[in-house]
mmCIF file of C-alpha atoms and ligand atoms in Angstrom:
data_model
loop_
_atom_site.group_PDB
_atom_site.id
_atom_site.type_symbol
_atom_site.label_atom_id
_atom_site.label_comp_id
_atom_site.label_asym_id
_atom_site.label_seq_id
_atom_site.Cartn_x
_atom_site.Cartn_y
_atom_site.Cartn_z
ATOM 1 C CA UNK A 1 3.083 11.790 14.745
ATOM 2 C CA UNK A 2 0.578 9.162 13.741
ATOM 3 C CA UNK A 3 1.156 5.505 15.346
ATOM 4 C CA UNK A 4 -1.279 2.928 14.021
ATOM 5 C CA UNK A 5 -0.969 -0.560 16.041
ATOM 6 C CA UNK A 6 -2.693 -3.818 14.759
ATOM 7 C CA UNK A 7 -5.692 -2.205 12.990
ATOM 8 C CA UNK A 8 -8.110 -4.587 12.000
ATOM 9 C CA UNK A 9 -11.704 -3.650 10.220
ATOM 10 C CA UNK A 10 -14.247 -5.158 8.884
ATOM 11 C CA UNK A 11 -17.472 -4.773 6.887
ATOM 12 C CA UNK A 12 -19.326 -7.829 7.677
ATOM 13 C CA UNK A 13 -17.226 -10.873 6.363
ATOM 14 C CA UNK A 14 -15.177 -9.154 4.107
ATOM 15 C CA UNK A 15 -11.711 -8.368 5.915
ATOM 16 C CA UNK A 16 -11.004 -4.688 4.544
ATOM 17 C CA UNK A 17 -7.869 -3.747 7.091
ATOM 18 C CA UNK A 18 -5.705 -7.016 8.285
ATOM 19 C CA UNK A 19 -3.496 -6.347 11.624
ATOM 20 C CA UNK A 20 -1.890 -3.200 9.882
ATOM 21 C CA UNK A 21 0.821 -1.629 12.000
ATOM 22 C CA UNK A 22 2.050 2.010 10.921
ATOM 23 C CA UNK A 23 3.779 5.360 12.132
ATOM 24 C CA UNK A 24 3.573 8.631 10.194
ATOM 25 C CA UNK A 25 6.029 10.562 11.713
ATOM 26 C CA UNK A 26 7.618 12.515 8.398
ATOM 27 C CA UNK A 27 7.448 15.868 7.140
ATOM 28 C CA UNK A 28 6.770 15.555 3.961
ATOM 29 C CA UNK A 29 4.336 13.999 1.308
ATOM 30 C CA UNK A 30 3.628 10.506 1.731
ATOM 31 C CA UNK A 31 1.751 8.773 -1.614
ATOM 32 C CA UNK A 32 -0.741 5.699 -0.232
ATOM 33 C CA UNK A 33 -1.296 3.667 -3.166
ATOM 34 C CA UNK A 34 -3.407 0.474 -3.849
ATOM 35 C CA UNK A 35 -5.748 -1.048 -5.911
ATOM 36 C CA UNK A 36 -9.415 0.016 -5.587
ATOM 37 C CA UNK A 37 -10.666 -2.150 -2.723
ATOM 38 C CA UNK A 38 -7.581 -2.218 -0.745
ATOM 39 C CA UNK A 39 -8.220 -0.106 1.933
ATOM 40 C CA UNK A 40 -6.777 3.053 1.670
ATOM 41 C CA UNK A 41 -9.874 5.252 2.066
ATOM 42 C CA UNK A 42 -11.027 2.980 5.051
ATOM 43 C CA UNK A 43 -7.357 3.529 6.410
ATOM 44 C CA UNK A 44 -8.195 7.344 5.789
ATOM 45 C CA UNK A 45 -11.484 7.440 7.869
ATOM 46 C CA UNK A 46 -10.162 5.391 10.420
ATOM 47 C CA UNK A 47 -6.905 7.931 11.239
ATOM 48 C CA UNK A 48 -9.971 10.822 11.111
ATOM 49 C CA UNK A 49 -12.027 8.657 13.741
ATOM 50 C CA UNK A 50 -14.960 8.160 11.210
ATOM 51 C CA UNK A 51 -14.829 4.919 11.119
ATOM 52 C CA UNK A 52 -14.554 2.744 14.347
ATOM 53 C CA UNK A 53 -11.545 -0.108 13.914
ATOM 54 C CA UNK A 54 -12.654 -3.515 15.163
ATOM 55 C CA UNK A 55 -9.142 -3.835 16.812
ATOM 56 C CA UNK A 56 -6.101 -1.727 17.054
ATOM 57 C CA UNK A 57 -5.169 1.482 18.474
ATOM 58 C CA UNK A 58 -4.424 4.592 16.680
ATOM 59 C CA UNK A 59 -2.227 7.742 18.611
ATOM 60 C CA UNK A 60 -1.969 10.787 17.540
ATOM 61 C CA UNK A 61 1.133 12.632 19.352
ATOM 62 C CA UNK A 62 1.196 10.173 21.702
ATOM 63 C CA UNK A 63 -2.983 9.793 22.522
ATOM 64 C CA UNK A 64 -5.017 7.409 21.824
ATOM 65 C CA UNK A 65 -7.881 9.032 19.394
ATOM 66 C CA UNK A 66 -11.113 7.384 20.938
ATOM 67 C CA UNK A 67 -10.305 9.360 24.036
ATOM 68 C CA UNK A 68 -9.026 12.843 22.487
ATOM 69 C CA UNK A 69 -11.346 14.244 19.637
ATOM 70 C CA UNK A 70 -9.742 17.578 19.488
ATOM 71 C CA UNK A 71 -6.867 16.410 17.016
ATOM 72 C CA UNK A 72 -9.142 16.822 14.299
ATOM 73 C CA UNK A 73 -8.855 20.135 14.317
ATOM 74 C CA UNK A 74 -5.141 19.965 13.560
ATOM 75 C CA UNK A 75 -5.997 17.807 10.000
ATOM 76 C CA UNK A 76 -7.552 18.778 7.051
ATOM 77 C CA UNK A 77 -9.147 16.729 5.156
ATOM 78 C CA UNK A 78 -10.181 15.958 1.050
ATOM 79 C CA UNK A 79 -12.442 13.392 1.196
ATOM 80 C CA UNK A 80 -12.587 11.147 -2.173
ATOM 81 C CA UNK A 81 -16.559 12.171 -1.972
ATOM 82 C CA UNK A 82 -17.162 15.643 -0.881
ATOM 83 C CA UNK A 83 -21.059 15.523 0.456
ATOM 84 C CA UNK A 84 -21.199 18.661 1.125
ATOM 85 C CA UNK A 85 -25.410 20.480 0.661
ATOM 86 C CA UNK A 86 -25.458 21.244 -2.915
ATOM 87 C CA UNK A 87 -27.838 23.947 -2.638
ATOM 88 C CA UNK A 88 -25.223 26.375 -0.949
ATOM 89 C CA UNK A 89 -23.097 28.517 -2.647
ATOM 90 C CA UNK A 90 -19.218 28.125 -2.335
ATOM 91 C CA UNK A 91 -19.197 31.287 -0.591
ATOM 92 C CA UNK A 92 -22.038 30.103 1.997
ATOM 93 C CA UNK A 93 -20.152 27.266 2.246
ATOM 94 C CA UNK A 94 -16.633 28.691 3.031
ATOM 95 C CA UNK A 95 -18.275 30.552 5.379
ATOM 96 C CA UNK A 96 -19.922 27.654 7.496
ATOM 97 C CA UNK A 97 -16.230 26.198 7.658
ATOM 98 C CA UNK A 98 -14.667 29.459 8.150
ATOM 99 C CA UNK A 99 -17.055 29.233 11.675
ATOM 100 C CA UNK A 100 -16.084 25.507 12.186
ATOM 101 C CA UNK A 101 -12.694 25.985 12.103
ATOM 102 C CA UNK A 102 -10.658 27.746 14.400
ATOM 103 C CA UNK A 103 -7.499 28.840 12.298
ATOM 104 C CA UNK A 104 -9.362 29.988 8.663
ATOM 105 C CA UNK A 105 -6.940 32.378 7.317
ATOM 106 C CA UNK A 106 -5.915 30.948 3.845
ATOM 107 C CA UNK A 107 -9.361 30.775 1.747
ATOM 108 C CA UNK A 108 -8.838 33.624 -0.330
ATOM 109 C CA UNK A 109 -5.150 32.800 -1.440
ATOM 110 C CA UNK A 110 -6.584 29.717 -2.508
ATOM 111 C CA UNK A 111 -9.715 31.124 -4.111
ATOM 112 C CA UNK A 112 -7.194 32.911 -6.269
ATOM 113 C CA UNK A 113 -4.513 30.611 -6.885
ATOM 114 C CA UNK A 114 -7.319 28.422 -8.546
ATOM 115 C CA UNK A 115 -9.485 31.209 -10.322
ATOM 116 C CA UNK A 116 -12.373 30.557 -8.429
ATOM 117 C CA UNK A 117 -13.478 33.973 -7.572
ATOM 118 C CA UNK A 118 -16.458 34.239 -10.304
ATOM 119 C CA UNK A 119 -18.014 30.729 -9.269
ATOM 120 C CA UNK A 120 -18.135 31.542 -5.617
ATOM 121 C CA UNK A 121 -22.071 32.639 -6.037
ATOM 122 C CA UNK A 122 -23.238 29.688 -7.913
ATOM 123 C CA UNK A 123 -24.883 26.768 -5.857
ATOM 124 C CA UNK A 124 -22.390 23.643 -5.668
ATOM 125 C CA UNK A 125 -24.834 21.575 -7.189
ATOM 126 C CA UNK A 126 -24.425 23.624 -10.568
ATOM 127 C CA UNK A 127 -21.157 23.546 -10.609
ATOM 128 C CA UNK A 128 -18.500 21.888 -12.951
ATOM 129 C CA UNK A 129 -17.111 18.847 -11.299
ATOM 130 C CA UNK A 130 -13.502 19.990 -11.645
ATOM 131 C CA UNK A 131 -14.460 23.504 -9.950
ATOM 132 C CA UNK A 132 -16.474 21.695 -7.168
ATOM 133 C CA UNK A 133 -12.957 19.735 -6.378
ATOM 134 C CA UNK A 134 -11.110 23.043 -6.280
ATOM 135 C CA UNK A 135 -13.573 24.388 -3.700
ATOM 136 C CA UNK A 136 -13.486 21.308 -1.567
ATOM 137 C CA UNK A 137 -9.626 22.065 -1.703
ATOM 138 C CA UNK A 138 -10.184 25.576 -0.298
ATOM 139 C CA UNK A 139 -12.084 23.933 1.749
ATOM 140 C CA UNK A 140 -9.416 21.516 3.063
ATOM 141 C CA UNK A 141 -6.910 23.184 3.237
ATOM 142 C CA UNK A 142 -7.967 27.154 4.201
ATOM 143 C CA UNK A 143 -7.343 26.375 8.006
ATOM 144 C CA UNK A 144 -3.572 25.580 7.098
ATOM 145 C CA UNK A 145 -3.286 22.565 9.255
ATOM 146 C CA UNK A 146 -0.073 20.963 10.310
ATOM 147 C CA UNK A 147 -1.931 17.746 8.566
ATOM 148 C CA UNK A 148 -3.350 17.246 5.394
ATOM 149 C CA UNK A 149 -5.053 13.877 4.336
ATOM 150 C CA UNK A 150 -6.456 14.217 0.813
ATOM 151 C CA UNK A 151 -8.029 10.992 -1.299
ATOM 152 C CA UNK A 152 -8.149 11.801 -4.697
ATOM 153 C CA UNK A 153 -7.147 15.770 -5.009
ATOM 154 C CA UNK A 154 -6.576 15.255 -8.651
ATOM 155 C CA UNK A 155 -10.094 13.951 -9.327
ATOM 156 C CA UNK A 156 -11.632 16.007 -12.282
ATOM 157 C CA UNK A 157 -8.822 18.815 -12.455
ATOM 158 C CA UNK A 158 -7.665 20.041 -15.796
ATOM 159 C CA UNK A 159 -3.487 19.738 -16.253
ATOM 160 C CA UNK A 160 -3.147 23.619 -15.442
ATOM 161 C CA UNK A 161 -5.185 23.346 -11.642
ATOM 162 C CA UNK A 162 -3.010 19.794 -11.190
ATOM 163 C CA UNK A 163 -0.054 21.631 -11.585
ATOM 164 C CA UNK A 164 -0.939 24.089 -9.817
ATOM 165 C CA UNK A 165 -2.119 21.538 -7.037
ATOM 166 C CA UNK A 166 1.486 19.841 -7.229
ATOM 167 C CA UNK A 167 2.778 23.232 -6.746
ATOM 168 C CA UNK A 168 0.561 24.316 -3.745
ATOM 169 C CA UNK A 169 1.578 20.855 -2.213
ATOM 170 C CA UNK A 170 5.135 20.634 -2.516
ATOM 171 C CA UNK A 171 4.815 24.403 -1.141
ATOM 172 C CA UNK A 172 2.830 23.025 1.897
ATOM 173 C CA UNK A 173 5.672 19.931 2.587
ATOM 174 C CA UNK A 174 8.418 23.007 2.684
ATOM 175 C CA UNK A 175 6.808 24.910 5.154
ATOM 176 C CA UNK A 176 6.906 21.490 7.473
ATOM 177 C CA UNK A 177 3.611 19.669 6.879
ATOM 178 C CA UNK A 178 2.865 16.371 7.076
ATOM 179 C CA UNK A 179 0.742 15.315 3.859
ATOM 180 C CA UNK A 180 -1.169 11.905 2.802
ATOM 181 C CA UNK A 181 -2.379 12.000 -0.669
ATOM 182 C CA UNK A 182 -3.623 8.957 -2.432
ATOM 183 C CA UNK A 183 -4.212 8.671 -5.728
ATOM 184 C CA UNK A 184 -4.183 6.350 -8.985
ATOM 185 C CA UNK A 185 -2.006 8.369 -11.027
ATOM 186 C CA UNK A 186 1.457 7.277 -10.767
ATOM 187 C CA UNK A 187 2.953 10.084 -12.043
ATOM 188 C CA UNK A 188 1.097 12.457 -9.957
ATOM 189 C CA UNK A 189 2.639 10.527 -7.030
ATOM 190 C CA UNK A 190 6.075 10.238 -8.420
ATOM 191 C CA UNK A 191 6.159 13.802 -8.927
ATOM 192 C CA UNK A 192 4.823 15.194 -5.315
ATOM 193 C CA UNK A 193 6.667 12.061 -2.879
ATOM 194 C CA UNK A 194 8.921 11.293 -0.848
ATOM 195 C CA UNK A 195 7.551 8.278 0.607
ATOM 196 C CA UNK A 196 5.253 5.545 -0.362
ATOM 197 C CA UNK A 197 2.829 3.080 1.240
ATOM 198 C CA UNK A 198 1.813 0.239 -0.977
ATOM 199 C CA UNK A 199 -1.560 -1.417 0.281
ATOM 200 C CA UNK A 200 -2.979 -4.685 -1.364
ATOM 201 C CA UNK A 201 -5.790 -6.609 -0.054
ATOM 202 C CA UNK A 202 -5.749 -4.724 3.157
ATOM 203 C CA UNK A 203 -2.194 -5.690 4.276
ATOM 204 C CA UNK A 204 1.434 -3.259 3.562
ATOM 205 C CA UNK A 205 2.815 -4.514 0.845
ATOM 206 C CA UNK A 206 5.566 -1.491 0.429
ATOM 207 C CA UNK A 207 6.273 1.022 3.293
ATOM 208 C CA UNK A 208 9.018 3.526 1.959
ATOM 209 C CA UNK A 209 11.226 6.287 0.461
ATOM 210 C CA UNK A 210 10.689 6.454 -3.404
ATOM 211 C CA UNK A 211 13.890 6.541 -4.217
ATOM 212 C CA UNK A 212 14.326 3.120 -2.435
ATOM 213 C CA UNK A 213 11.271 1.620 -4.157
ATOM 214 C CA UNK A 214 12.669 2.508 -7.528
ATOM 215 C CA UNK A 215 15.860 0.958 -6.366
ATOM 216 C CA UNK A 216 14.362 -2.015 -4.777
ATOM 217 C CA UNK A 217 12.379 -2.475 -8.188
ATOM 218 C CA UNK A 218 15.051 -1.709 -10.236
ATOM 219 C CA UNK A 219 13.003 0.285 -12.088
ATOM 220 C CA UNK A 220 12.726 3.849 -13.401
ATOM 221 C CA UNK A 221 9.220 4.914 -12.749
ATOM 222 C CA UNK A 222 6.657 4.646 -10.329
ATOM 223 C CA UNK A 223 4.257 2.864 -12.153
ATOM 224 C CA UNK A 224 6.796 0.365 -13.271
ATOM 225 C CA UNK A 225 7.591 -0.223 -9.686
ATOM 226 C CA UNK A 226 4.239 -0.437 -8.481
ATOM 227 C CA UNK A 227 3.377 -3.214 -11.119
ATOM 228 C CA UNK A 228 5.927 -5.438 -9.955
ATOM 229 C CA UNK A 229 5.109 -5.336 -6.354
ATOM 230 C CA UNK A 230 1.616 -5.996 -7.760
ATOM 231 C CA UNK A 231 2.706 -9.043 -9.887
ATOM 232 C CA UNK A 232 4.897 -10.008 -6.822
ATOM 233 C CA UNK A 233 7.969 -10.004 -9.145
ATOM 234 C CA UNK A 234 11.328 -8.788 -8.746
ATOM 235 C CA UNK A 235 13.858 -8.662 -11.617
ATOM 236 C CA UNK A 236 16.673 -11.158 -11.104
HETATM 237 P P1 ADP B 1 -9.836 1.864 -1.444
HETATM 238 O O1 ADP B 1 -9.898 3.254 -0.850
HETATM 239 O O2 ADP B 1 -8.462 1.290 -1.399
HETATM 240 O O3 ADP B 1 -10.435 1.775 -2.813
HETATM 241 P P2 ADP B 1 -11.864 1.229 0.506
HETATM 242 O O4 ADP B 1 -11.280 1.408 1.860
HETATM 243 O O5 ADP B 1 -12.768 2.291 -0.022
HETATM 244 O O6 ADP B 1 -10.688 0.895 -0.516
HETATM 245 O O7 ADP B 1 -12.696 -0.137 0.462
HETATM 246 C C1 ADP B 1 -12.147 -1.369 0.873
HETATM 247 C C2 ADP B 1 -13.231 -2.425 0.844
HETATM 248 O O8 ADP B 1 -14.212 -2.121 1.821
HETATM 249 C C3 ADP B 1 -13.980 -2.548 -0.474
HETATM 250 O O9 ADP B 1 -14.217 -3.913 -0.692
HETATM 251 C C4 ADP B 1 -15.272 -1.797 -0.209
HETATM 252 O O10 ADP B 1 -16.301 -2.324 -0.989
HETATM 253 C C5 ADP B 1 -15.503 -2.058 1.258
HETATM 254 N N1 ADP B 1 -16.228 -0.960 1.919
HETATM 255 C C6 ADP B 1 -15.793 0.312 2.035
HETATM 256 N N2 ADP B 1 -16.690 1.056 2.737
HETATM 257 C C7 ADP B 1 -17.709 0.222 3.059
HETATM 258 C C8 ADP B 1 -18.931 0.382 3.801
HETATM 259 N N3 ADP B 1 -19.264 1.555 4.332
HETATM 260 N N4 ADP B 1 -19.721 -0.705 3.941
HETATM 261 C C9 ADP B 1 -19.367 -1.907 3.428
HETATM 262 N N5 ADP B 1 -18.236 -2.128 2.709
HETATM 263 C C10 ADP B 1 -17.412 -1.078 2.538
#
């Protein structure tokens, strides 16, 4: 379980998270959605302890993180911007993780599942976008951690790898995981959750299931739903 209490951070003047209180404590896939700017990749970092909060507390099971690093090893983690060295291969660089990270049991499966195995020698740098994302998917997901936290796993995909991503993910939630995915494509996230959290302008506008959203919005997609909370608009 993740309990967030009164985060508050900012860069310089410009308020990015305002007094946001939280608790992940589902299994299942959770869709954080906003508009660019509102947070959700500062949010992100701030859960993974690489970003300091200016205020707030955040627990994992129960301890506060600036006091207990090792949690990290129980999360993986997409980030929106993988800076990983471009001059190694994917193989040198499932390797270096492979060392990092205690549990690596589930690169290959991956490697497979996303036809990956004749780009493994090339350097990252020469890589197609779309196969650097599925690598920094192996990546993220190889040690099968209870947690997942991925910005932006669609990013540069082709439909076939997305659904095979949706697959892969809904497989993860079944086997118990706890997964937070954010993306802009609504019907990405209608498709994989069960629960959303609706940031604008660094406050929780929407903190949910997705049936009730779709209820609350009377509405019969995602999309639809999320531009009314974004107009501030409910049907009558
Ligand atoms: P989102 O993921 O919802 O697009 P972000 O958390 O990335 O939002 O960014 C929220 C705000 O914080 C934006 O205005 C962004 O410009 C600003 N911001 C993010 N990272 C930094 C940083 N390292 N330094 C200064 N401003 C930042």
């Amino acid at each position: 379980m993740i309990k967030i209490n009164n985060l508050h951070k900012s860069y310089k003047k410009n308020k990015v998270l305002k007094g946001l209180n939280l608790t992940f404590d589902h299994k299942g896939i959770l869709a954080l959605l906003g508009p660019n700017g509102s947070g959700k990749t500062t949010l992100l970092k701030c859960i993974l302890g690489l970003i300091i909060p200016d205020e707030g507390q955040i627990l994992f099971q129960g301890k506060n993180i600036k006091s207990e690093f090792k949690y990290r090893t129980e999360i993986g983690y997409l980030p929106q911007i993988a800076q990983f060295p471009e001059n190694l291969t994917g193989n040198e660089l499932i390797d270096l993780m492979r060392n990092i990270k205690p549990r690596t049991n589930r690169a290959e499966e991956l490697i497979k599942l996303f036809n990956l195995e004749n780009e493994l020698d090339k350097k990252m740098g020469n890589l197609s976008g779309g196969n650097k994302q599925k690598i920094n998917i192996v990546i993220a997901m190889m040690s099968d951690d209870p947690f997942l936290i991925l910005d932006e796993p669609s990013t540069g995909l082709d439909p076939l790898s997305i659904r095979k991503l949706k697959a892969l993910l809904t497989e993860e939630k079944n086997r118990g995981k706890m997964i937070i995915v954010t993306t802009h494509i609504m019907d990405l996230a209608e498709d994989l959750a069960d629960k959303v959290l609706f940031m604008l302008d660094g406050k929780i506008r929407y903190n949910g299931g997705m049936m009730e959203l779709l209820d609350q919005e009377e509405e019969d997609s995602l999309e639809n739903a999320i531009a009314n909370l974004l107009e501030n608009k409910k049907k009558v």
